[in-house]
JSON list of C-alpha atoms in Angstrom, two decimals:
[
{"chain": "Y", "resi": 17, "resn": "UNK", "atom": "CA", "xyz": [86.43, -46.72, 42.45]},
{"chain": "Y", "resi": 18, "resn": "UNK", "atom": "CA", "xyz": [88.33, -43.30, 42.28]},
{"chain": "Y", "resi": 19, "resn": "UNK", "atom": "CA", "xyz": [91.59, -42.82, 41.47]},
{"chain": "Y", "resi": 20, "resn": "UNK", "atom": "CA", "xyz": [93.29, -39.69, 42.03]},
{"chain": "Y", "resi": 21, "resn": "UNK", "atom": "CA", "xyz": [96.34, -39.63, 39.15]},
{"chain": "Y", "resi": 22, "resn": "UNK", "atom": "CA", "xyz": [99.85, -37.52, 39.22]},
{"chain": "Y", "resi": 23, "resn": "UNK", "atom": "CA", "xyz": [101.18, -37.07, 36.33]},
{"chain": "Y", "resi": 24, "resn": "UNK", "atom": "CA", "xyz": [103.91, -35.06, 34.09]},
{"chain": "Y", "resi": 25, "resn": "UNK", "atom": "CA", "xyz": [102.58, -35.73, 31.08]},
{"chain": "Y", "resi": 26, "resn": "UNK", "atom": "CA", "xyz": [99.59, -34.11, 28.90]},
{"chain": "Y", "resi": 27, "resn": "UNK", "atom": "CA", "xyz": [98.91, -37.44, 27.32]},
{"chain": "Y", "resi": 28, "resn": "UNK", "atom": "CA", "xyz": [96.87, -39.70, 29.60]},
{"chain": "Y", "resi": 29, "resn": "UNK", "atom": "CA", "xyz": [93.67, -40.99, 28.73]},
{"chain": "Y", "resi": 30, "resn": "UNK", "atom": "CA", "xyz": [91.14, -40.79, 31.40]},
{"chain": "Y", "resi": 31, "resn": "UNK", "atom": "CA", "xyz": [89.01, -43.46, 32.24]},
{"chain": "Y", "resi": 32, "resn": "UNK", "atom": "CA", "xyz": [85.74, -42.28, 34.02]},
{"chain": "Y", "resi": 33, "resn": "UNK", "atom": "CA", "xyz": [86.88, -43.62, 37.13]},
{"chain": "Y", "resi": 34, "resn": "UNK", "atom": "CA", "xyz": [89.60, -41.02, 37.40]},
{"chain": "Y", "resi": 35, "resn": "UNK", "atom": "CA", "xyz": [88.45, -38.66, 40.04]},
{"chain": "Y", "resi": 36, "resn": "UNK", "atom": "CA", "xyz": [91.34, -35.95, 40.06]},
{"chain": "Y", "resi": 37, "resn": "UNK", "atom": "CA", "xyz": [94.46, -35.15, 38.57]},
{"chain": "Y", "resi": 38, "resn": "UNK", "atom": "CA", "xyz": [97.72, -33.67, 39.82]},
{"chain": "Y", "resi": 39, "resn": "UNK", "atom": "CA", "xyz": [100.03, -32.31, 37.59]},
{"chain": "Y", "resi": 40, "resn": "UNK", "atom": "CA", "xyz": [103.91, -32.28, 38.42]},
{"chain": "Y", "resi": 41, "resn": "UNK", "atom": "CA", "xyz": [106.05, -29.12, 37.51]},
{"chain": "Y", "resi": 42, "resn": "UNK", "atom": "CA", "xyz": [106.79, -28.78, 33.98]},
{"chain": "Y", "resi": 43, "resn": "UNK", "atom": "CA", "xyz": [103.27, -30.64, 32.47]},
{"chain": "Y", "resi": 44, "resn": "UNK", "atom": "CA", "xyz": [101.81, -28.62, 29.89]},
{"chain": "Y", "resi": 45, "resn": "UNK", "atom": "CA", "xyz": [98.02, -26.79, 30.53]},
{"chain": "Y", "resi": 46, "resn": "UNK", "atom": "CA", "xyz": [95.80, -28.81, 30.55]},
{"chain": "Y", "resi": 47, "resn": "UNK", "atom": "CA", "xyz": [93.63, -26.94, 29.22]},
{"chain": "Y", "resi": 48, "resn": "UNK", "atom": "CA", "xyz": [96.54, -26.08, 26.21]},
{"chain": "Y", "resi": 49, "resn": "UNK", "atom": "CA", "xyz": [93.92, -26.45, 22.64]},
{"chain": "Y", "resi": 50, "resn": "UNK", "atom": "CA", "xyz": [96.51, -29.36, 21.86]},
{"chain": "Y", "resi": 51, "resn": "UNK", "atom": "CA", "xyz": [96.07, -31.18, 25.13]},
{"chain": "Y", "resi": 52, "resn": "UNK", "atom": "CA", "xyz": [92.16, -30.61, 24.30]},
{"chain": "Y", "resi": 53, "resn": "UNK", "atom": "CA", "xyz": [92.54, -32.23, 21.45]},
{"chain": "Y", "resi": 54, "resn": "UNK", "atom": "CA", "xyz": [93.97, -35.11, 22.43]},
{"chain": "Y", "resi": 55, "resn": "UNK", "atom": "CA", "xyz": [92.16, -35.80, 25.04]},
{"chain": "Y", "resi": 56, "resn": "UNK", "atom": "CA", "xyz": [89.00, -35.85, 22.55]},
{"chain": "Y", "resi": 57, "resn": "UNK", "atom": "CA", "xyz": [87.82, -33.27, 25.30]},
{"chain": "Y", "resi": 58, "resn": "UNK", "atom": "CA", "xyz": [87.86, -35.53, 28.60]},
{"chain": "Y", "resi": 59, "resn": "UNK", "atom": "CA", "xyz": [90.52, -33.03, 29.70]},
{"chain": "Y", "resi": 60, "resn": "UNK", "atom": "CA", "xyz": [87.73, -30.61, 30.44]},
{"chain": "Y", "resi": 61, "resn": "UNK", "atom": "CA", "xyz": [85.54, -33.11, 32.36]},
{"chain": "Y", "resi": 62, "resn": "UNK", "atom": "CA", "xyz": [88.31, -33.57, 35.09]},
{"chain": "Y", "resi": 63, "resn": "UNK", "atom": "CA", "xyz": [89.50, -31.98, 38.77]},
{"chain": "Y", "resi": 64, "resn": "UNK", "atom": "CA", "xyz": [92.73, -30.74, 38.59]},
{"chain": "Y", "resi": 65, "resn": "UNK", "atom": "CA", "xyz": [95.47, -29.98, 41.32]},
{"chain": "Y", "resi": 66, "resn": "UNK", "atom": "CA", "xyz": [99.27, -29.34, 41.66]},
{"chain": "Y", "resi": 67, "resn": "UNK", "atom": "CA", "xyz": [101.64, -32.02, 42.77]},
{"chain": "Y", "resi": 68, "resn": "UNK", "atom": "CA", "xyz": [101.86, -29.85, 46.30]},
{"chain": "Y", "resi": 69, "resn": "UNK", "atom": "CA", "xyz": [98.47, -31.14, 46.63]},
{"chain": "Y", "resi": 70, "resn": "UNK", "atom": "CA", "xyz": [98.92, -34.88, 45.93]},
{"chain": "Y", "resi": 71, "resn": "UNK", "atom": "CA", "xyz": [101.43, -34.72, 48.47]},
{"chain": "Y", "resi": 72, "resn": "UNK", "atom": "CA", "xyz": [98.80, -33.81, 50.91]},
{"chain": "Y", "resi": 73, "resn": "UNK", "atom": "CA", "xyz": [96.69, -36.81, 50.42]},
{"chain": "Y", "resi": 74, "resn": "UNK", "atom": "CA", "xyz": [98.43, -38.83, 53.46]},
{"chain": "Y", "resi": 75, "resn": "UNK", "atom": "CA", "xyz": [95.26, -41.10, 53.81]},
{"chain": "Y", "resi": 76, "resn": "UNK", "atom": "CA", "xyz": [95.64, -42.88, 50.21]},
{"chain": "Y", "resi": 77, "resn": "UNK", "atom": "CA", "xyz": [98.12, -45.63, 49.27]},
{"chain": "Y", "resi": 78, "resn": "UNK", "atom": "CA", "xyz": [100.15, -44.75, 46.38]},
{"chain": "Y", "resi": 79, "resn": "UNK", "atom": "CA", "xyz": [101.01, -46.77, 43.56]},
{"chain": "Y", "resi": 80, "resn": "UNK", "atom": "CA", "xyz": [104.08, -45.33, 41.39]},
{"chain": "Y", "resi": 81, "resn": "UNK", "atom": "CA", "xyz": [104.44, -47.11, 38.19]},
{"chain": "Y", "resi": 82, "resn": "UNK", "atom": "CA", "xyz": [108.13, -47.36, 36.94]},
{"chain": "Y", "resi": 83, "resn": "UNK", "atom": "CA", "xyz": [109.62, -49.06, 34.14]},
{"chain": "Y", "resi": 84, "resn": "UNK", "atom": "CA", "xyz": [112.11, -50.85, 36.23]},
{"chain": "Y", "resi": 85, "resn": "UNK", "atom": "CA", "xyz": [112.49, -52.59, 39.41]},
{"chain": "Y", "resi": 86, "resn": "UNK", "atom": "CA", "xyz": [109.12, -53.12, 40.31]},
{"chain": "Y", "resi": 87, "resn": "UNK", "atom": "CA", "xyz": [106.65, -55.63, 41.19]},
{"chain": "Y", "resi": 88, "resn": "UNK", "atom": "CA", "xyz": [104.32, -56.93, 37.94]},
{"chain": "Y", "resi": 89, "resn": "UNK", "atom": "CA", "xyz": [101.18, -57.46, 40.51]},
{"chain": "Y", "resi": 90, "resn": "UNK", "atom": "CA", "xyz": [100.33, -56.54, 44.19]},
{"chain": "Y", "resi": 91, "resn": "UNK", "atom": "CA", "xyz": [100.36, -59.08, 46.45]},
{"chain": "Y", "resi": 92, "resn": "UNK", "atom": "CA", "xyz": [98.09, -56.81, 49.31]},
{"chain": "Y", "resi": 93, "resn": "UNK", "atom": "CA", "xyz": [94.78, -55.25, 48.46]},
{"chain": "Y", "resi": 94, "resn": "UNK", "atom": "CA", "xyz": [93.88, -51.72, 47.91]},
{"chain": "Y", "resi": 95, "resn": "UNK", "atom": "CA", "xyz": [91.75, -50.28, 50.41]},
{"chain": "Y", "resi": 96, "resn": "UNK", "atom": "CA", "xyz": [88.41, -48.85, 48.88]},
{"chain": "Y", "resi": 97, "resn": "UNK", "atom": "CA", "xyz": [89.10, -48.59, 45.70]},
{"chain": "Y", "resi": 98, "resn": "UNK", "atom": "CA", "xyz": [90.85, -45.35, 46.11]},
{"chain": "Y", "resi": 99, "resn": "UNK", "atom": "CA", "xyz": [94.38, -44.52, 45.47]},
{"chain": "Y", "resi": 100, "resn": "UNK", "atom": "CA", "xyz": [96.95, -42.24, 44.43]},
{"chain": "Y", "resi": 101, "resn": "UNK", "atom": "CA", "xyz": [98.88, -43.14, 40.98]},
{"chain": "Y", "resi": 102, "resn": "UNK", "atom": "CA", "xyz": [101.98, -41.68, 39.87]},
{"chain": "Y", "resi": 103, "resn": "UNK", "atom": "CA", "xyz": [103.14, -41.62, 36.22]},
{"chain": "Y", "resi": 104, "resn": "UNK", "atom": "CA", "xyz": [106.25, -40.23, 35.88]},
{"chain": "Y", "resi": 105, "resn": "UNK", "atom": "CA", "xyz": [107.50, -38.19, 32.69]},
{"chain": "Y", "resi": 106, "resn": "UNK", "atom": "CA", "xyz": [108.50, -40.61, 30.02]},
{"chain": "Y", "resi": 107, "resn": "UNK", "atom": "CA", "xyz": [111.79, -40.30, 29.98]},
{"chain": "Y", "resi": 108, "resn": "UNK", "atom": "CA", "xyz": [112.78, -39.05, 33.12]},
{"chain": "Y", "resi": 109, "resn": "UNK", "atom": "CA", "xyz": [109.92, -41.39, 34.90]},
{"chain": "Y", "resi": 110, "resn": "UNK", "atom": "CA", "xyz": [108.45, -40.78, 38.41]},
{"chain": "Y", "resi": 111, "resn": "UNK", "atom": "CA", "xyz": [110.70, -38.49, 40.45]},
{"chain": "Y", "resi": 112, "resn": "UNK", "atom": "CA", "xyz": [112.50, -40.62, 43.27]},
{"chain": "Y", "resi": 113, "resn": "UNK", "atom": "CA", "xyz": [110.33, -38.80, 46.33]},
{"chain": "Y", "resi": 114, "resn": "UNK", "atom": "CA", "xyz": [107.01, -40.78, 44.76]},
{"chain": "Y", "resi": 115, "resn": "UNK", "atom": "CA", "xyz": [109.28, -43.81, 44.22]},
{"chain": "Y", "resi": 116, "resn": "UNK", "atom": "CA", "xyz": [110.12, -43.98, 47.66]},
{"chain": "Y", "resi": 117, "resn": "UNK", "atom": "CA", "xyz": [106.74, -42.94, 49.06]},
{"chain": "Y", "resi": 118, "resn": "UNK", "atom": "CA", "xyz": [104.76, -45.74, 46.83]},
{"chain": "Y", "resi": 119, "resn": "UNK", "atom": "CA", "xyz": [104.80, -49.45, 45.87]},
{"chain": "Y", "resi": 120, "resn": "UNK", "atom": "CA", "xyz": [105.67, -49.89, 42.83]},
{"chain": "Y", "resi": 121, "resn": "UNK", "atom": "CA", "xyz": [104.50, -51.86, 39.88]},
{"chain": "Y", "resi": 122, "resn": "UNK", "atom": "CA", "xyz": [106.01, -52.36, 36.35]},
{"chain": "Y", "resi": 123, "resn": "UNK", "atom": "CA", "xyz": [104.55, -53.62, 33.39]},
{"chain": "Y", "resi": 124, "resn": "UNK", "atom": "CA", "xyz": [107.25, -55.98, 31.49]},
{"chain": "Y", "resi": 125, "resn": "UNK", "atom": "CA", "xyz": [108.06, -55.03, 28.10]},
{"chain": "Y", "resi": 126, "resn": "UNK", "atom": "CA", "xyz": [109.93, -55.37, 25.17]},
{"chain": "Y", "resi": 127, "resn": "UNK", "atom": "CA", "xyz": [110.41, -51.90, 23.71]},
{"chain": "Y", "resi": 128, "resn": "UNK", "atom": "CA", "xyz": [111.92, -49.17, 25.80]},
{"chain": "Y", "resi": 129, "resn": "UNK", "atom": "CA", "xyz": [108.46, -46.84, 26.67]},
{"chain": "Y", "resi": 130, "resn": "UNK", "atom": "CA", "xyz": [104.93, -47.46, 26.08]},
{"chain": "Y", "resi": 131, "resn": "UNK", "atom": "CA", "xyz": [104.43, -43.84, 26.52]},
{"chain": "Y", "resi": 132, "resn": "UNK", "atom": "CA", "xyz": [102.46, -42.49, 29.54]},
{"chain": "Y", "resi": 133, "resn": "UNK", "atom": "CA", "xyz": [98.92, -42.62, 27.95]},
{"chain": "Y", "resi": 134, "resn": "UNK", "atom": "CA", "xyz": [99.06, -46.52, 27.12]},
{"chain": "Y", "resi": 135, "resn": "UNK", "atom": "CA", "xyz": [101.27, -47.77, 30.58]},
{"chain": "Y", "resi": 136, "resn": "UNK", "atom": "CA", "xyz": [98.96, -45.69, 32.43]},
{"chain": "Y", "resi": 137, "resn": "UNK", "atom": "CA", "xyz": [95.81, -47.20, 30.75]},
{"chain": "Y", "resi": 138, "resn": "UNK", "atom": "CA", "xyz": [97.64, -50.48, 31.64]},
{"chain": "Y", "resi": 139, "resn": "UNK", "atom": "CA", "xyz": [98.43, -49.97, 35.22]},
{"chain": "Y", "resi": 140, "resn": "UNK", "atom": "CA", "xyz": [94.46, -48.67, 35.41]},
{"chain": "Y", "resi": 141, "resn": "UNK", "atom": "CA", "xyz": [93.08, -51.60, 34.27]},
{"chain": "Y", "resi": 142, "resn": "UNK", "atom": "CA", "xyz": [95.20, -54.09, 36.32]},
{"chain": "Y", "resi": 143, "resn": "UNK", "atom": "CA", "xyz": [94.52, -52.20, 39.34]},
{"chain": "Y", "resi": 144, "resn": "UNK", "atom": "CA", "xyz": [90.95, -51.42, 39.26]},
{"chain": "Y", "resi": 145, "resn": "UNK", "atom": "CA", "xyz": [90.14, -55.10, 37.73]},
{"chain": "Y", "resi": 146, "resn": "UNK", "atom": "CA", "xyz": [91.31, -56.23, 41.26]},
{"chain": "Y", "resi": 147, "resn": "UNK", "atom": "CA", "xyz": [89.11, -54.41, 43.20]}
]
């Protein structure tokens, strides 16, 4: 499995599956000593790119994962194990061009955000566990 990951947000725990990571406008440096921190280090052990970049990765399905209005599971397989994930910011969530590019999925909750480390750890683990 390898999963390439956009994000706008320095907190995402990365599973060792992750193969690359795009960062949207406005995401702090990764490499920011706080961002290191956080990330226990695993920020260092990682690919990055821009979001320009993601955009160019035609040949893998993306998956954006929005707190509204989308599906809990996916009903078709992923091909290969690889895909493109989108976590949006989170409180602005995944801008509307990756919302209308991807399927989406939602995780219901109870409480208005999970925060991008934990839904993304979510939406991982569902996804790769049905591989």
């Amino acid at each position: 499995v390898c999963v390439c990951v956009v994000v706008s947000s320095e907190r995402f725990a990365m599973p060792v599956w992750v193969c690359q990571v795009f960062l949207m406008p406005g995401t702090p440096d990764p490499y920011n000593p706080l961002v290191l921190r956080a990330s226990t280090g695993a920020a260092m052990h990682l690919a990055y790119g821009t979001e320009d970049d993601a955009l160019q990765c035609h040949h893998l399905p993306v998956i954006a994962a929005s707190a509204h209005g989308g599906a809990k599971t996916l009903t078709s397989p992923l091909r290969d194990g690889r895909f493109l994930l989108v976590l949006g910011h989170e409180t602005r969530g995944v801008p509307r061009a990756w919302l209308e590019r991807g399927r989406l999925l939602t995780i219901p909750v109870e409480v208005e955000s999970l925060g991008a480390a934990v839904a993304g750890a979510v939406v991982l683990d569902r996804l790769v566990n049905r591989l």
